[in-house]
mmCIF file of C-alpha atoms and ligand atoms in Angstrom:
data_model
loop_
_atom_site.group_PDB
_atom_site.id
_atom_site.type_symbol
_atom_site.label_atom_id
_atom_site.label_comp_id
_atom_site.label_asym_id
_atom_site.label_seq_id
_atom_site.Cartn_x
_atom_site.Cartn_y
_atom_site.Cartn_z
ATOM 1 C CA MET M 23 -43.064 -180.330 144.519
ATOM 2 C CA ASP M 24 -42.191 -177.736 147.162
ATOM 3 C CA VAL M 25 -44.279 -178.383 150.258
ATOM 4 C CA PRO M 26 -43.688 -175.693 152.926
ATOM 5 C CA ALA M 27 -41.638 -177.023 155.868
ATOM 6 C CA SER M 28 -44.454 -175.995 158.208
ATOM 7 C CA HIS M 29 -47.070 -178.130 156.439
ATOM 8 C CA PRO M 30 -48.270 -180.761 158.935
ATOM 9 C CA ARG M 31 -48.511 -183.411 156.205
ATOM 10 C CA LYS M 32 -45.310 -182.479 154.374
ATOM 11 C CA GLU M 33 -43.841 -185.986 154.295
ATOM 12 C CA SER M 34 -47.050 -187.607 153.140
ATOM 13 C CA LEU M 35 -47.567 -185.008 150.391
ATOM 14 C CA GLU M 36 -43.986 -185.361 149.185
ATOM 15 C CA THR M 37 -44.313 -189.133 149.079
ATOM 16 C CA ARG M 38 -47.563 -188.827 147.140
ATOM 17 C CA HIS M 39 -45.874 -186.499 144.716
ATOM 18 C CA LYS M 40 -43.119 -189.045 144.034
ATOM 19 C CA ILE M 41 -45.790 -191.387 142.690
ATOM 20 C CA VAL M 42 -47.257 -188.602 140.521
ATOM 21 C CA GLU M 43 -43.802 -187.791 139.135
ATOM 22 C CA GLY M 44 -43.322 -191.521 138.556
ATOM 23 C CA ILE M 45 -46.369 -191.464 136.289
ATOM 24 C CA GLU M 46 -44.973 -188.506 134.380
ATOM 25 C CA GLN M 47 -41.670 -190.394 133.930
ATOM 26 C CA GLY M 48 -43.454 -193.532 132.702
ATOM 27 C CA ILE M 49 -42.426 -195.544 135.783
ATOM 28 C CA THR M 50 -45.594 -195.781 137.864
ATOM 29 C CA SER M 51 -48.967 -196.724 136.417
ATOM 30 C CA THR M 52 -52.121 -194.723 137.119
ATOM 31 C CA CYS M 53 -53.397 -197.770 139.007
ATOM 32 C CA GLY M 54 -50.247 -197.486 141.141
ATOM 33 C CA LEU M 55 -51.582 -194.116 142.237
ATOM 34 C CA ILE M 56 -54.806 -195.730 143.421
ATOM 35 C CA ALA M 57 -52.879 -198.477 145.224
ATOM 36 C CA HIS M 58 -50.883 -195.757 146.975
ATOM 37 C CA GLY M 59 -54.087 -194.063 148.137
ATOM 38 C CA ARG M 60 -55.318 -197.334 149.584
ATOM 39 C CA GLY M 61 -52.019 -197.710 151.395
ATOM 40 C CA GLU M 62 -52.261 -194.165 152.801
ATOM 41 C CA ALA M 63 -55.680 -194.908 154.304
ATOM 42 C CA PHE M 64 -54.325 -197.920 156.176
ATOM 43 C CA ASP M 65 -51.257 -195.936 157.226
ATOM 44 C CA TYR M 66 -53.575 -193.504 159.053
ATOM 45 C CA LEU M 67 -55.110 -196.435 160.909
ATOM 46 C CA ILE M 68 -51.745 -197.506 162.333
ATOM 47 C CA GLY M 69 -50.733 -193.915 163.146
ATOM 48 C CA GLU M 70 -48.128 -193.630 160.337
ATOM 49 C CA GLN M 71 -45.549 -195.450 162.439
ATOM 50 C CA THR M 72 -43.944 -198.883 162.602
ATOM 51 C CA ILE M 73 -46.116 -200.693 165.121
ATOM 52 C CA PRO M 74 -44.788 -203.573 167.279
ATOM 53 C CA PRO M 75 -46.195 -206.449 165.161
ATOM 54 C CA ALA M 76 -44.588 -204.902 162.046
ATOM 55 C CA ASP M 77 -41.248 -204.643 163.801
ATOM 56 C CA LYS M 78 -41.523 -208.331 164.721
ATOM 57 C CA ALA M 79 -42.382 -209.211 161.098
ATOM 58 C CA ILE M 80 -39.438 -207.174 159.820
ATOM 59 C CA HIS M 81 -37.048 -209.086 162.088
ATOM 60 C CA ALA M 82 -38.446 -212.432 160.968
ATOM 61 C CA ALA M 83 -38.348 -211.401 157.296
ATOM 62 C CA VAL M 84 -34.728 -210.270 157.410
ATOM 63 C CA SER M 85 -33.695 -213.424 159.228
ATOM 64 C CA LYS M 86 -35.417 -215.585 156.572
ATOM 65 C CA LEU M 87 -33.898 -213.589 153.690
ATOM 66 C CA LEU M 88 -30.416 -213.875 155.223
ATOM 67 C CA GLN M 89 -30.797 -217.654 155.456
ATOM 68 C CA ALA M 90 -32.180 -218.076 151.934
ATOM 69 C CA LYS M 91 -30.196 -219.807 149.204
ATOM 70 C CA HIS M 92 -31.610 -217.664 146.405
ATOM 71 C CA PRO M 93 -33.363 -214.606 147.813
ATOM 72 C CA VAL M 94 -34.890 -212.204 145.281
ATOM 73 C CA LEU M 95 -36.367 -208.727 145.825
ATOM 74 C CA SER M 96 -39.191 -207.899 143.430
ATOM 75 C CA VAL M 97 -39.565 -204.285 142.260
ATOM 76 C CA ASN M 98 -42.615 -202.608 140.736
ATOM 77 C CA GLY M 99 -43.223 -199.012 139.691
ATOM 78 C CA ASN M 100 -44.294 -197.772 143.149
ATOM 79 C CA VAL M 101 -41.342 -199.430 144.879
ATOM 80 C CA ALA M 102 -38.951 -197.946 142.297
ATOM 81 C CA VAL M 103 -40.065 -194.365 142.883
ATOM 82 C CA LEU M 104 -40.657 -194.556 146.643
ATOM 83 C CA VAL M 105 -37.462 -196.240 147.875
ATOM 84 C CA PRO M 106 -34.973 -196.706 145.017
ATOM 85 C CA GLU M 107 -31.721 -196.139 146.939
ATOM 86 C CA GLU M 108 -32.941 -197.983 150.030
ATOM 87 C CA TYR M 109 -34.143 -201.004 148.042
ATOM 88 C CA ILE M 110 -30.807 -201.242 146.239
ATOM 89 C CA ALA M 111 -29.006 -200.996 149.607
ATOM 90 C CA LEU M 112 -31.247 -203.764 150.977
ATOM 91 C CA GLY M 113 -30.312 -205.983 148.011
ATOM 92 C CA LYS M 114 -26.649 -205.412 148.789
ATOM 93 C CA ALA M 115 -27.094 -206.061 152.517
ATOM 94 C CA LEU M 116 -28.915 -209.332 151.783
ATOM 95 C CA ASN M 117 -26.779 -210.287 148.802
ATOM 96 C CA ALA M 118 -29.980 -210.575 146.754
ATOM 97 C CA PRO M 119 -30.699 -209.428 143.186
ATOM 98 C CA LEU M 120 -33.578 -207.085 142.403
ATOM 99 C CA GLU M 121 -36.061 -208.257 139.740
ATOM 100 C CA ILE M 122 -38.532 -205.979 137.967
ATOM 101 C CA ASN M 123 -42.067 -207.404 137.865
ATOM 102 C CA LEU M 124 -44.905 -205.249 136.643
ATOM 103 C CA PHE M 125 -48.657 -205.663 136.672
ATOM 104 C CA TYR M 126 -48.805 -203.384 133.620
ATOM 105 C CA ARG M 127 -45.638 -204.590 131.908
ATOM 106 C CA THR M 128 -44.616 -202.714 128.770
ATOM 107 C CA PRO M 129 -41.119 -202.531 127.263
ATOM 108 C CA GLU M 130 -41.152 -198.752 127.869
ATOM 109 C CA ARG M 131 -41.971 -199.046 131.578
ATOM 110 C CA MET M 132 -39.424 -201.830 132.005
ATOM 111 C CA LYS M 133 -36.757 -199.598 130.401
ATOM 112 C CA SER M 134 -37.679 -196.536 132.499
ATOM 113 C CA ILE M 135 -37.420 -198.499 135.760
ATOM 114 C CA GLU M 136 -34.186 -200.161 134.645
ATOM 115 C CA LYS M 137 -32.713 -196.763 133.798
ATOM 116 C CA LEU M 138 -33.774 -195.276 137.135
ATOM 117 C CA LEU M 139 -32.325 -198.148 139.184
ATOM 118 C CA HIS M 140 -29.072 -198.189 137.229
ATOM 119 C CA SER M 141 -28.721 -194.432 137.688
ATOM 120 C CA LYS M 142 -29.036 -195.008 141.460
ATOM 121 C CA GLY M 143 -26.211 -197.557 141.415
ATOM 122 C CA CYS M 144 -28.047 -200.890 141.131
ATOM 123 C CA GLU M 145 -25.543 -203.513 139.959
ATOM 124 C CA CYS M 146 -27.646 -206.624 140.248
ATOM 125 C CA LEU M 147 -30.911 -206.145 138.372
ATOM 126 C CA LEU M 148 -32.880 -208.893 136.622
ATOM 127 C CA THR M 149 -35.394 -208.076 133.907
ATOM 128 C CA GLY M 150 -35.718 -211.369 132.028
ATOM 129 C CA GLU M 151 -39.029 -212.879 130.998
ATOM 130 C CA ASP M 152 -37.938 -216.378 130.051
ATOM 131 C CA ALA M 153 -39.929 -218.167 132.780
ATOM 132 C CA ARG M 154 -43.573 -218.135 133.913
ATOM 133 C CA ILE M 155 -45.716 -218.357 137.023
ATOM 134 C CA GLY M 156 -49.375 -219.390 137.034
ATOM 135 C CA VAL M 157 -51.260 -216.147 136.491
ATOM 136 C CA GLU M 158 -52.849 -214.606 133.425
ATOM 137 C CA SER M 159 -51.389 -211.577 131.673
ATOM 138 C CA GLU M 160 -47.990 -209.908 131.670
ATOM 139 C CA ARG M 161 -47.574 -210.472 135.399
ATOM 140 C CA ARG M 162 -46.762 -214.117 134.752
ATOM 141 C CA LYS M 163 -43.362 -213.260 133.230
ATOM 142 C CA ILE M 164 -40.402 -213.888 135.513
ATOM 143 C CA ASP M 165 -36.645 -214.307 135.145
ATOM 144 C CA SER M 166 -35.295 -217.873 135.067
ATOM 145 C CA GLN M 167 -32.278 -216.673 137.063
ATOM 146 C CA GLY M 168 -34.393 -214.744 139.563
ATOM 147 C CA GLN M 169 -37.860 -215.535 140.882
ATOM 148 C CA ALA M 170 -38.022 -218.835 138.977
ATOM 149 C CA LYS M 171 -35.194 -220.298 141.025
ATOM 150 C CA ALA M 172 -35.703 -218.218 144.184
ATOM 151 C CA ASP M 173 -36.558 -219.954 147.446
ATOM 152 C CA VAL M 174 -37.486 -216.734 149.303
ATOM 153 C CA ILE M 175 -39.037 -213.719 147.536
ATOM 154 C CA LEU M 176 -39.820 -210.256 148.843
ATOM 155 C CA VAL M 177 -42.847 -208.947 146.905
ATOM 156 C CA PRO M 178 -43.891 -205.574 148.324
ATOM 157 C CA LEU M 179 -47.157 -203.908 147.262
ATOM 158 C CA GLU M 180 -48.212 -207.019 145.375
ATOM 159 C CA ASP M 181 -51.622 -208.236 144.284
ATOM 160 C CA GLY M 182 -53.262 -211.374 145.595
ATOM 161 C CA ASP M 183 -53.271 -213.457 142.398
ATOM 162 C CA ARG M 184 -49.559 -213.197 141.924
ATOM 163 C CA THR M 185 -48.841 -213.917 145.581
ATOM 164 C CA GLU M 186 -51.030 -217.006 145.360
ATOM 165 C CA ALA M 187 -49.208 -218.167 142.201
ATOM 166 C CA LEU M 188 -45.818 -217.715 143.871
ATOM 167 C CA LYS M 189 -47.046 -219.750 146.848
ATOM 168 C CA ARG M 190 -48.330 -222.477 144.504
ATOM 169 C CA ALA M 191 -44.881 -222.528 142.905
ATOM 170 C CA GLY M 192 -43.467 -223.402 146.339
ATOM 171 C CA LYS M 193 -41.874 -220.044 147.126
ATOM 172 C CA TYR M 194 -41.575 -218.581 150.618
ATOM 173 C CA VAL M 195 -43.275 -215.207 150.181
ATOM 174 C CA ILE M 196 -42.584 -212.082 152.232
ATOM 175 C CA THR M 197 -44.620 -208.961 151.563
ATOM 176 C CA ILE M 198 -44.827 -205.364 152.718
ATOM 177 C CA ASP M 199 -48.469 -204.302 152.584
ATOM 178 C CA LEU M 200 -50.232 -201.645 154.641
ATOM 179 C CA ASN M 201 -53.554 -203.447 154.248
ATOM 180 C CA PRO M 202 -53.635 -206.319 156.773
ATOM 181 C CA LEU M 203 -56.836 -207.610 155.142
ATOM 182 C CA SER M 204 -55.566 -207.864 151.551
ATOM 183 C CA ARG M 205 -55.339 -211.267 149.925
ATOM 184 C CA THR M 206 -51.585 -210.811 149.665
ATOM 185 C CA ALA M 207 -51.314 -210.042 153.388
ATOM 186 C CA ARG M 208 -53.279 -213.176 154.250
ATOM 187 C CA GLN M 209 -51.500 -215.485 151.821
ATOM 188 C CA ALA M 210 -47.893 -214.481 152.407
ATOM 189 C CA ASP M 211 -45.662 -216.356 154.837
ATOM 190 C CA ILE M 212 -44.565 -213.083 156.412
ATOM 191 C CA THR M 213 -46.546 -209.848 156.048
ATOM 192 C CA ILE M 214 -44.977 -206.596 157.140
ATOM 193 C CA VAL M 215 -47.890 -204.218 157.725
ATOM 194 C CA ASP M 216 -45.953 -200.977 157.406
ATOM 195 C CA ASN M 217 -45.231 -198.276 154.875
ATOM 196 C CA ILE M 218 -42.449 -199.385 152.552
ATOM 197 C CA THR M 219 -40.760 -196.032 153.196
ATOM 198 C CA ARG M 220 -40.314 -196.996 156.877
ATOM 199 C CA ALA M 221 -39.974 -200.770 156.530
ATOM 200 C CA VAL M 222 -37.074 -200.927 154.054
ATOM 201 C CA PRO M 223 -34.687 -198.703 156.075
ATOM 202 C CA LEU M 224 -35.420 -200.881 159.124
ATOM 203 C CA MET M 225 -34.784 -204.026 157.087
ATOM 204 C CA ILE M 226 -31.366 -202.669 156.082
ATOM 205 C CA LYS M 227 -30.570 -201.912 159.731
ATOM 206 C CA TYR M 228 -31.565 -205.416 160.863
ATOM 207 C CA ALA M 229 -29.707 -207.048 157.958
ATOM 208 C CA GLU M 230 -26.557 -205.202 159.004
ATOM 209 C CA GLN M 231 -27.089 -206.488 162.560
ATOM 210 C CA SER M 232 -27.642 -210.035 161.158
ATOM 211 C CA ALA M 233 -31.143 -210.458 162.605
ATOM 212 C CA LYS M 234 -31.490 -213.788 164.418
ATOM 213 C CA GLN M 235 -34.115 -216.381 163.564
ATOM 214 C CA GLN M 236 -37.506 -215.629 165.104
ATOM 215 C CA THR M 237 -40.483 -217.826 165.678
ATOM 216 C CA PHE M 238 -43.180 -216.217 163.592
ATOM 217 C CA ASN M 239 -46.819 -216.934 162.871
ATOM 218 C CA ASN M 240 -48.283 -214.709 160.162
ATOM 219 C CA LYS M 241 -51.921 -215.238 161.135
ATOM 220 C CA GLU M 242 -51.241 -214.334 164.770
ATOM 221 C CA ASN M 243 -49.198 -211.319 163.700
ATOM 222 C CA LEU M 244 -52.019 -210.039 161.456
ATOM 223 C CA GLU M 245 -54.464 -210.541 164.331
ATOM 224 C CA GLU M 246 -52.186 -208.475 166.594
ATOM 225 C CA THR M 247 -52.146 -205.762 163.922
ATOM 226 C CA LEU M 248 -55.944 -205.720 163.687
ATOM 227 C CA GLU M 249 -56.189 -205.616 167.495
ATOM 228 C CA TYR M 250 -53.847 -202.618 167.468
ATOM 229 C CA ILE M 251 -56.040 -200.846 164.887
ATOM 230 C CA LYS M 252 -59.196 -201.688 166.889
ATOM 231 C CA ARG M 253 -57.676 -200.195 170.048
ATOM 232 C CA ARG M 254 -56.746 -197.049 168.127
ATOM 233 C CA LEU M 255 -60.247 -196.763 166.698
ATOM 234 C CA ASN M 256 -61.668 -197.149 170.191
ATOM 235 C CA GLY M 257 -59.573 -194.157 171.211
ATOM 236 C CA ARG M 258 -57.347 -196.084 173.579
ATOM 237 C CA ILE M 259 -54.092 -195.316 171.792
ATOM 238 C CA PHE M 260 -53.104 -191.716 171.188
ATOM 239 C CA ASP M 261 -49.796 -190.549 169.811
HETATM 240 P P1 ATP P 306 -54.962 -208.032 147.094
HETATM 241 O O1 ATP P 306 -55.166 -208.513 145.675
HETATM 242 O O2 ATP P 306 -53.759 -208.605 147.737
HETATM 243 O O3 ATP P 306 -56.195 -208.113 147.975
HETATM 244 P P2 ATP P 306 -54.991 -205.305 146.143
HETATM 245 O O4 ATP P 306 -56.097 -205.594 145.217
HETATM 246 O O5 ATP P 306 -55.133 -204.150 147.075
HETATM 247 O O6 ATP P 306 -54.557 -206.498 147.056
HETATM 248 P P3 ATP P 306 -52.951 -203.937 144.794
HETATM 249 O O7 ATP P 306 -53.865 -202.856 144.393
HETATM 250 O O8 ATP P 306 -51.941 -204.396 143.828
HETATM 251 O O9 ATP P 306 -53.706 -205.204 145.270
HETATM 252 O O10 ATP P 306 -52.322 -203.568 146.167
HETATM 253 C C1 ATP P 306 -51.234 -202.948 146.527
HETATM 254 C C2 ATP P 306 -51.205 -203.012 148.056
HETATM 255 O O11 ATP P 306 -50.098 -202.216 148.460
HETATM 256 C C3 ATP P 306 -52.450 -202.426 148.745
HETATM 257 O O12 ATP P 306 -52.918 -203.366 149.684
HETATM 258 C C4 ATP P 306 -51.951 -201.182 149.479
HETATM 259 O O13 ATP P 306 -52.531 -201.075 150.763
HETATM 260 C C5 ATP P 306 -50.468 -201.479 149.602
HETATM 261 N N1 ATP P 306 -49.638 -200.267 149.586
HETATM 262 C C6 ATP P 306 -49.744 -199.184 148.780
HETATM 263 N N2 ATP P 306 -48.792 -198.284 149.041
HETATM 264 C C7 ATP P 306 -48.026 -198.812 150.034
HETATM 265 C C8 ATP P 306 -46.868 -198.376 150.722
HETATM 266 N N3 ATP P 306 -46.307 -197.189 150.471
HETATM 267 N N4 ATP P 306 -46.340 -199.195 151.657
HETATM 268 C C9 ATP P 306 -46.906 -200.397 151.931
HETATM 269 N N5 ATP P 306 -48.016 -200.864 151.314
HETATM 270 C C10 ATP P 306 -48.578 -200.085 150.377
#
């Protein structure tokens, strides 16, 4: 879609359109469109910028992923259309495979995402479904060489049930989720409350700088995020 350069919400509209095109290409689900809208609403609340608690969470996440024995980066339809090149670059920087996991898993969608990521140069992509985690439906399928043996998993834009199941399976879970109140945000070990389009490039930068270990408390970090939003809503923070 051609959004005029002068449009004040050009970036946001172009991002939104990527999701719409993803639906047309069989990559994103229609529910992915709704999830994106929810994300956009929370992005307004933080001023569409990486706020200090998110930056802290990004540092801690990269440090944990660099120390992991078997880190895995989960990909869904929204992630694949929003940040394909960046996510592949992050996998390379962290020496971690990407694994496709879909809420609405069909062979066609799996193939479309695989094709997209391969066309962007992804060399380490897992798509197997020979292992399970404790949720109902297609979302339970995971790769025995990927999430099943992973110690640290990045699951951006994930739903609460699956996050809970990964935690029950003993995984260290890192998420990127603009909603600091979601079940995923509250259950993960590290929640990056930021737009994936801003967070992943920063993760690559910090991985290249070999981010050092940080002390990190997810509950405190989410509270700082909510405090930030409250101050904004009270009109005490203006861009
Ligand atoms: P939960 O089950 O964890 O309470 P949910 O029901 O909202 O969450 P989904 O609909 O799968 O689960 O949520 C996807 C999450 O991804 C939402 O919380 C949404 O705010 C977030 N999200 C959507 N787009 C982006 C984005 N571009 N960057 C970061 N987060 C996003």
